Amino acid sequence: MQIYRVTLRVLLVWALILTGTLYGQTPDKVSSATVPVRMTVTLNVLGDKRMPEVSRDDVFVKQGRDRLRVTDWIPATGDHAGLDLFILIDDACDNLGSQLDDLRAFINAQSSTTSVGVGYMRNATVQITQNFTREHDQTAKALRLPIASAGAYGSPYLSLIDLMKRWPEHQNRREVIMVTDGIDRARREGSRGLGPVSPDVDSASSVAQRTGTIIHTIYAPGVGRLHRNFWEANNGQSGIAKLSDETGGESFFVGLQSPVSLKPYLEQVQKILENQYLLGFLAKPGKKAGSQYVKLSTEIAGVELVSADSVWVPAAK
C-alpha cells in the first residue's frame, strides 16, 4: 500500500510537469523571454466629451492571443514632450499658395519642445528647405510655393522613405504632416482603372512602423490631368488614407477637391499632439528582429487608443 502511494505521488508530479511543458510556462520563464518596446499612442474621445483620466492599468496590449505586460504609460508632456515634426509637401501640388499662411501659423504655435522641419517631395527624394529646429519662425520662413511638378520620377511614398532614412536618432516622438494627392506617378505606367494602391504605400508604411513614425496626410490635388482622373485621384487618396491608418495618424480630405483652408485639419493634428502617451510594454521576440502586430484596447467607455498596427521588436537574446 505504501509503495502504491509513493508511485501515485510520482505519477502526479510527472503529470504536473508535463502539463506545464505542454500548456504553458511559469511566470518567471515568460518574463525572461520578453523585451521592452515603446510606441506613441493617441487618446481619442468619441464626440465632444471631456478627456477622461486613463491610467496604466486601463491599457491592455495583446500580441496575438497573449496579453502583454504594460510597463510605462507616460503623458507626452513636461520632460517627455520632445517631438520632431516634419512638414512634407508634394512639389506636384497645385493651388496651395493660399494655404501656406495656415501652415505658418501652425508652425509658429508649436511648443518650445517641438522641433519642426520642412521639405518638398520631388523625384522620389526630399529637398529639405529647413532641418529640424526649435526656431519656429525660421521654419515658417522656409515654406515656399510648390513648383507644380513631380519631377521625372514622382512618388510621394519613396520621398517619404527617403526622409525617414535621414531622420536623426533620438527618443523624441516622430511625426509627419504630408500634403499630397497620393498619386504614385513613378509606378503609373501600365496601370489603369480603380485597382490596388501602389506597392510603395506598403513599403513606406513598413518603414514608418519600424521607426515609430506617425504619418498624418492632407489631400491636395496635384498638377496636370491625373488629378482630374477619378480613378487616379481615388487611388491616390486611398493610398494616403491607408498609410495614415496603419501608422497611427489621421488622413484629411474633402472629397477630391482642393481644401479651402488647412486650418481645421491642422487644429485636429494639434489636438492629437496634445493627447499622446508613451506606451512601454514587454513583447515576445522572435528569432530575428522584426515588426510584430499588436492590438491596444481599454475598457473606459468612449475612449479609443490610436497607434500603429505594429511595433518593432528586437530579436531574442
Short mmCIF file of C-alpha atoms in Angstrom, two decimals:
data_model
loop_
_atom_site.label_atom_id
_atom_site.label_comp_id
_atom_site.label_asym_id
_atom_site.label_seq_id
_atom_site.Cartn_x
_atom_site.Cartn_y
_atom_site.Cartn_z
CA MET A 1 0.00 0.00 0.00
CA GLN A 2 2.84 2.40 0.84
CA ILE A 3 4.59 1.56 -2.45
CA TYR A 4 1.30 2.26 -4.27
CA ARG A 5 1.00 5.70 -2.61
CA VAL A 6 4.59 6.64 -3.48
CA THR A 7 4.06 5.57 -7.09
CA LEU A 8 0.84 7.60 -7.30
CA ARG A 9 2.60 10.71 -5.99
CA VAL A 10 5.40 10.31 -8.54
CA LEU A 11 2.86 9.98 -11.34
CA LEU A 12 1.06 13.12 -10.16
CA VAL A 13 4.32 15.09 -10.10
CA TRP A 14 5.16 13.95 -13.63
CA ALA A 15 1.66 14.88 -14.78
CA LEU A 16 2.08 18.42 -13.44
CA ILE A 17 5.48 18.76 -15.12
CA LEU A 18 4.15 17.54 -18.46
CA THR A 19 1.10 19.78 -18.19
CA GLY A 20 3.30 22.81 -17.60
CA THR A 21 5.52 21.83 -20.52
CA LEU A 22 2.66 21.35 -22.93
CA TYR A 23 0.32 24.13 -21.96
CA GLY A 24 2.43 26.95 -20.60
CA GLN A 25 5.43 28.13 -18.67
CA THR A 26 5.95 29.60 -15.27
CA PRO A 27 5.61 33.38 -14.94
CA ASP A 28 9.37 33.67 -14.43
CA LYS A 29 10.10 31.94 -17.73
CA VAL A 30 7.63 34.13 -19.58
CA SER A 31 9.11 37.35 -18.22
CA SER A 32 12.67 36.26 -19.08
CA ALA A 33 11.63 35.76 -22.73
CA THR A 34 10.39 39.30 -23.29
CA VAL A 35 11.99 42.52 -24.45
CA PRO A 36 10.95 46.13 -23.69
CA VAL A 37 9.49 48.14 -26.57
CA ARG A 38 7.89 51.57 -26.85
CA MET A 39 5.35 53.24 -29.10
CA THR A 40 3.42 56.50 -29.26
CA VAL A 41 -0.33 56.26 -28.60
CA THR A 42 -3.01 58.91 -29.14
CA LEU A 43 -6.06 59.10 -26.90
CA ASN A 44 -9.21 59.82 -28.86
CA VAL A 45 -12.54 60.59 -27.21
CA LEU A 46 -15.69 59.94 -29.20
CA GLY A 47 -17.85 63.00 -29.72
CA ASP A 48 -17.16 66.19 -27.79
CA LYS A 49 -16.78 64.52 -24.43
CA ARG A 50 -14.16 65.58 -21.93
CA MET A 51 -10.92 63.58 -21.98
CA PRO A 52 -11.09 61.14 -19.03
CA GLU A 53 -8.19 60.06 -16.86
CA VAL A 54 -6.56 56.93 -18.28
CA SER A 55 -4.03 55.09 -16.11
CA ARG A 56 -1.55 52.36 -16.95
CA ASP A 57 -3.89 49.72 -15.53
CA ASP A 58 -6.58 50.83 -18.00
CA VAL A 59 -4.43 49.96 -21.03
CA PHE A 60 -4.36 46.45 -22.49
CA VAL A 61 -1.88 45.21 -25.09
CA LYS A 62 -2.23 41.89 -26.91
CA GLN A 63 0.25 40.18 -29.19
CA GLY A 64 -1.80 37.53 -30.92
CA ARG A 65 -3.71 35.82 -28.11
CA ASP A 66 -1.18 36.78 -25.45
CA ARG A 67 -1.74 39.75 -23.18
CA LEU A 68 1.49 41.64 -22.61
CA ARG A 69 2.67 43.41 -19.50
CA VAL A 70 2.42 47.21 -19.70
CA THR A 71 5.42 48.84 -18.03
CA ASP A 72 5.01 52.55 -18.89
CA TRP A 73 2.14 54.89 -19.70
CA ILE A 74 3.65 58.36 -19.69
CA PRO A 75 1.92 61.54 -20.93
CA ALA A 76 3.95 63.22 -23.69
CA THR A 77 4.31 66.37 -21.61
CA GLY A 78 6.98 68.04 -19.50
CA ASP A 79 10.28 66.15 -19.70
CA HIS A 80 8.67 63.69 -22.14
CA ALA A 81 7.21 66.27 -24.55
CA GLY A 82 10.04 66.08 -27.10
CA LEU A 83 8.68 65.96 -30.66
CA ASP A 84 10.17 66.01 -34.15
CA LEU A 85 7.52 67.26 -36.57
CA PHE A 86 8.22 67.43 -40.30
CA ILE A 87 6.06 69.31 -42.82
CA LEU A 88 6.39 67.38 -46.10
CA ILE A 89 4.81 68.97 -49.18
CA ASP A 90 4.48 67.40 -52.62
CA ASP A 91 6.08 69.63 -55.26
CA ALA A 92 3.36 68.36 -57.63
CA CYS A 93 0.68 70.21 -55.62
CA ASP A 94 -1.18 72.98 -57.40
CA ASN A 95 -3.08 76.00 -55.98
CA LEU A 96 -1.65 75.63 -52.48
CA GLY A 97 -0.48 79.23 -52.10
CA SER A 98 -3.47 80.47 -50.11
CA GLN A 99 -2.97 77.71 -47.51
CA LEU A 100 0.68 78.49 -46.71
CA ASP A 101 -0.32 81.05 -44.09
CA ASP A 102 -2.27 78.31 -42.28
CA LEU A 103 0.90 76.22 -42.17
CA ARG A 104 3.00 79.16 -40.98
CA ALA A 105 0.58 79.92 -38.14
CA PHE A 106 0.56 76.24 -37.14
CA ILE A 107 4.37 76.06 -37.09
CA ASN A 108 4.72 79.25 -35.03
CA ALA A 109 2.17 77.95 -32.50
CA GLN A 110 4.22 74.85 -31.67
CA SER A 111 5.66 74.26 -28.21
CA SER A 112 9.29 75.05 -27.41
CA THR A 113 9.83 71.29 -27.02
CA THR A 114 8.90 70.69 -30.67
CA SER A 115 11.49 70.73 -33.45
CA VAL A 116 9.97 71.41 -36.88
CA GLY A 117 11.42 70.76 -40.33
CA VAL A 118 10.17 71.49 -43.85
CA GLY A 119 10.81 69.72 -47.14
CA TYR A 120 9.40 69.15 -50.62
CA MET A 121 8.84 65.83 -52.41
CA ARG A 122 10.24 65.57 -55.92
CA ASN A 123 11.93 62.83 -57.98
CA ALA A 124 11.31 60.28 -55.17
CA THR A 125 13.52 62.28 -52.79
CA VAL A 126 13.07 65.22 -50.41
CA GLN A 127 14.50 68.68 -50.83
CA ILE A 128 14.85 69.87 -47.24
CA THR A 129 14.46 73.64 -47.02
CA GLN A 130 14.78 73.65 -43.22
CA ASN A 131 16.21 70.94 -40.99
CA PHE A 132 14.69 70.29 -37.58
CA THR A 133 14.90 73.35 -35.37
CA ARG A 134 13.05 74.85 -32.43
CA GLU A 135 13.35 78.28 -34.06
CA HIS A 136 9.81 78.10 -35.41
CA ASP A 137 9.84 81.46 -37.17
CA GLN A 138 12.86 80.26 -39.13
CA THR A 139 11.00 77.13 -40.20
CA ALA A 140 7.90 79.11 -41.18
CA LYS A 141 10.02 81.28 -43.47
CA ALA A 142 11.33 78.13 -45.22
CA LEU A 143 7.88 77.42 -46.66
CA ARG A 144 7.55 78.18 -50.37
CA LEU A 145 5.07 77.56 -53.15
CA PRO A 146 5.27 74.07 -54.71
CA ILE A 147 6.72 74.22 -58.22
CA ALA A 148 3.75 72.21 -59.60
CA SER A 149 5.92 69.39 -60.93
CA ALA A 150 6.56 65.91 -59.55
CA GLY A 151 9.80 65.57 -61.49
CA ALA A 152 10.84 62.72 -63.73
CA TYR A 153 10.20 60.07 -61.07
CA GLY A 154 7.46 61.32 -58.77
CA SER A 155 6.48 59.06 -55.88
CA PRO A 156 5.38 60.67 -52.60
CA TYR A 157 5.90 57.34 -50.83
CA LEU A 158 9.50 56.90 -51.98
CA SER A 159 10.14 60.51 -50.98
CA LEU A 160 8.74 59.76 -47.52
CA ILE A 161 11.04 56.74 -47.20
CA ASP A 162 13.98 58.94 -48.18
CA LEU A 163 13.05 61.36 -45.38
CA MET A 164 12.67 58.65 -42.73
CA LYS A 165 16.07 57.16 -43.61
CA ARG A 166 17.66 60.58 -42.99
CA TRP A 167 15.87 61.17 -39.67
CA PRO A 168 18.21 61.80 -36.69
CA GLU A 169 18.24 59.12 -34.00
CA HIS A 170 16.88 60.03 -30.55
CA GLN A 171 13.92 59.40 -28.23
CA ASN A 172 11.61 62.18 -29.43
CA ARG A 173 8.25 61.38 -30.94
CA ARG A 174 8.41 61.30 -34.75
CA GLU A 175 5.51 62.68 -36.81
CA VAL A 176 4.99 63.89 -40.36
CA ILE A 177 2.30 66.09 -41.91
CA MET A 178 2.31 65.05 -45.56
CA VAL A 179 0.48 67.25 -48.10
CA THR A 180 -0.05 65.40 -51.39
CA ASP A 181 -2.60 63.88 -53.76
CA GLY A 182 -1.04 60.45 -53.16
CA ILE A 183 -0.72 59.63 -56.86
CA ASP A 184 2.37 57.50 -57.46
CA ARG A 185 3.42 58.85 -60.84
CA ALA A 186 6.57 56.74 -60.79
CA ARG A 187 4.59 53.48 -60.92
CA ARG A 188 1.67 54.57 -63.04
CA GLU A 189 2.93 53.01 -66.30
CA GLY A 190 0.84 50.04 -67.44
CA SER A 191 -1.92 50.57 -64.86
CA ARG A 192 -5.40 51.87 -65.50
CA GLY A 193 -8.61 51.92 -63.54
CA LEU A 194 -9.51 51.58 -59.89
CA GLY A 195 -7.23 48.87 -58.50
CA PRO A 196 -4.86 48.13 -55.61
CA VAL A 197 -2.92 51.03 -54.16
CA SER A 198 0.72 51.46 -55.10
CA PRO A 199 3.10 48.91 -53.56
CA ASP A 200 5.20 51.87 -52.45
CA VAL A 201 2.45 52.62 -49.91
CA ASP A 202 3.18 49.34 -48.13
CA SER A 203 6.92 49.99 -48.27
CA ALA A 204 6.52 53.44 -46.72
CA SER A 205 4.12 52.10 -44.08
CA SER A 206 6.58 49.35 -43.16
CA VAL A 207 9.45 51.81 -42.67
CA ALA A 208 7.23 54.16 -40.68
CA GLN A 209 6.07 51.42 -38.33
CA ARG A 210 9.61 50.10 -37.91
CA THR A 211 10.89 53.56 -36.96
CA GLY A 212 7.83 54.60 -34.94
CA THR A 213 6.94 57.45 -37.30
CA ILE A 214 3.31 58.63 -37.35
CA ILE A 215 2.14 59.94 -40.73
CA HIS A 216 -0.72 62.45 -40.98
CA THR A 217 -1.84 63.14 -44.55
CA ILE A 218 -3.72 66.01 -46.16
CA TYR A 219 -5.14 65.52 -49.64
CA ALA A 220 -4.30 68.32 -52.06
CA PRO A 221 -4.68 67.85 -55.85
CA GLY A 222 -1.56 67.84 -57.98
CA VAL A 223 -0.83 69.47 -61.29
CA GLY A 224 -1.80 68.07 -64.69
CA ARG A 225 -4.58 65.81 -65.93
CA LEU A 226 -4.03 62.98 -63.44
CA HIS A 227 -5.80 64.73 -60.58
CA ARG A 228 -8.85 65.16 -62.86
CA ASN A 229 -8.97 61.39 -63.46
CA PHE A 230 -11.37 59.89 -60.91
CA TRP A 231 -9.57 56.54 -60.83
CA GLU A 232 -6.12 58.01 -60.33
CA ALA A 233 -7.26 60.56 -57.75
CA ASN A 234 -9.28 57.97 -55.83
CA ASN A 235 -6.36 55.51 -55.76
CA GLY A 236 -4.05 58.27 -54.55
CA GLN A 237 -6.43 59.26 -51.79
CA SER A 238 -6.86 55.62 -50.78
CA GLY A 239 -3.09 55.26 -50.60
CA ILE A 240 -2.51 58.13 -48.21
CA ALA A 241 -5.52 57.12 -46.09
CA LYS A 242 -4.08 53.59 -45.77
CA LEU A 243 -0.66 54.99 -44.88
CA SER A 244 -2.07 57.17 -42.10
CA ASP A 245 -4.31 54.46 -40.70
CA GLU A 246 -1.53 51.87 -40.45
CA THR A 247 0.95 54.24 -38.81
CA GLY A 248 -1.43 55.68 -36.20
CA GLY A 249 -2.06 59.01 -37.94
CA GLU A 250 -5.07 60.78 -39.44
CA SER A 251 -5.93 61.45 -43.09
CA PHE A 252 -7.83 64.60 -44.03
CA PHE A 253 -9.74 65.34 -47.23
CA VAL A 254 -12.97 66.81 -48.60
CA GLY A 255 -13.80 64.51 -51.47
CA LEU A 256 -11.37 65.05 -54.34
CA GLN A 257 -11.49 68.83 -54.00
CA SER A 258 -8.69 71.18 -53.07
CA PRO A 259 -9.10 72.27 -49.42
CA VAL A 260 -10.29 75.84 -48.98
CA SER A 261 -8.28 76.07 -45.75
CA LEU A 262 -5.87 73.80 -43.92
CA LYS A 263 -6.70 75.37 -40.57
CA PRO A 264 -9.39 72.82 -39.49
CA TYR A 265 -7.08 69.93 -40.34
CA LEU A 266 -4.11 71.45 -38.52
CA GLU A 267 -6.26 72.16 -35.47
CA GLN A 268 -7.16 68.47 -35.38
CA VAL A 269 -3.49 67.50 -35.69
CA GLN A 270 -2.68 69.85 -32.80
CA LYS A 271 -5.33 68.14 -30.68
CA ILE A 272 -3.74 64.80 -31.49
CA LEU A 273 -0.27 66.01 -30.49
CA GLU A 274 -1.61 67.25 -27.15
CA ASN A 275 -3.23 63.92 -26.25
CA GLN A 276 -0.41 61.46 -26.75
CA TYR A 277 1.24 58.97 -24.41
CA LEU A 278 4.46 56.99 -24.48
CA LEU A 279 3.49 53.35 -24.05
CA GLY A 280 6.06 50.81 -22.89
CA PHE A 281 5.43 47.09 -22.69
CA LEU A 282 7.20 43.73 -22.76
CA ALA A 283 6.87 42.00 -26.13
CA LYS A 284 7.74 38.42 -27.04
CA PRO A 285 10.62 38.46 -29.51
CA GLY A 286 11.21 36.14 -32.42
CA LYS A 287 14.50 34.62 -33.55
CA LYS A 288 15.03 37.69 -35.73
CA ALA A 289 14.19 41.33 -35.13
CA GLY A 290 11.07 42.49 -36.94
CA SER A 291 7.71 44.20 -36.82
CA GLN A 292 5.03 42.40 -34.85
CA TYR A 293 1.33 43.21 -34.83
CA VAL A 294 -0.14 44.35 -31.53
CA LYS A 295 -3.65 45.34 -30.52
CA LEU A 296 -4.38 48.03 -27.96
CA SER A 297 -7.63 48.43 -26.07
CA THR A 298 -9.19 49.92 -22.96
CA GLU A 299 -12.40 49.29 -21.03
CA ILE A 300 -13.02 53.02 -20.48
CA ALA A 301 -16.19 53.86 -22.38
CA GLY A 302 -15.92 56.31 -25.26
CA VAL A 303 -12.11 56.21 -25.44
CA GLU A 304 -10.04 54.94 -28.36
CA LEU A 305 -6.33 54.12 -28.27
CA VAL A 306 -4.90 55.04 -31.66
CA SER A 307 -1.50 53.66 -32.63
CA ALA A 308 0.43 51.99 -35.41
CA ASP A 309 -0.60 48.47 -36.36
CA SER A 310 2.77 47.02 -35.36
CA VAL A 311 5.85 47.70 -33.28
CA TRP A 312 9.49 46.85 -33.96
CA VAL A 313 10.64 44.06 -31.63
CA PRO A 314 14.37 43.24 -31.21
CA ALA A 315 15.49 39.64 -31.65
CA ALA A 316 15.60 37.26 -28.70
CA LYS A 317 18.95 37.18 -26.93
#
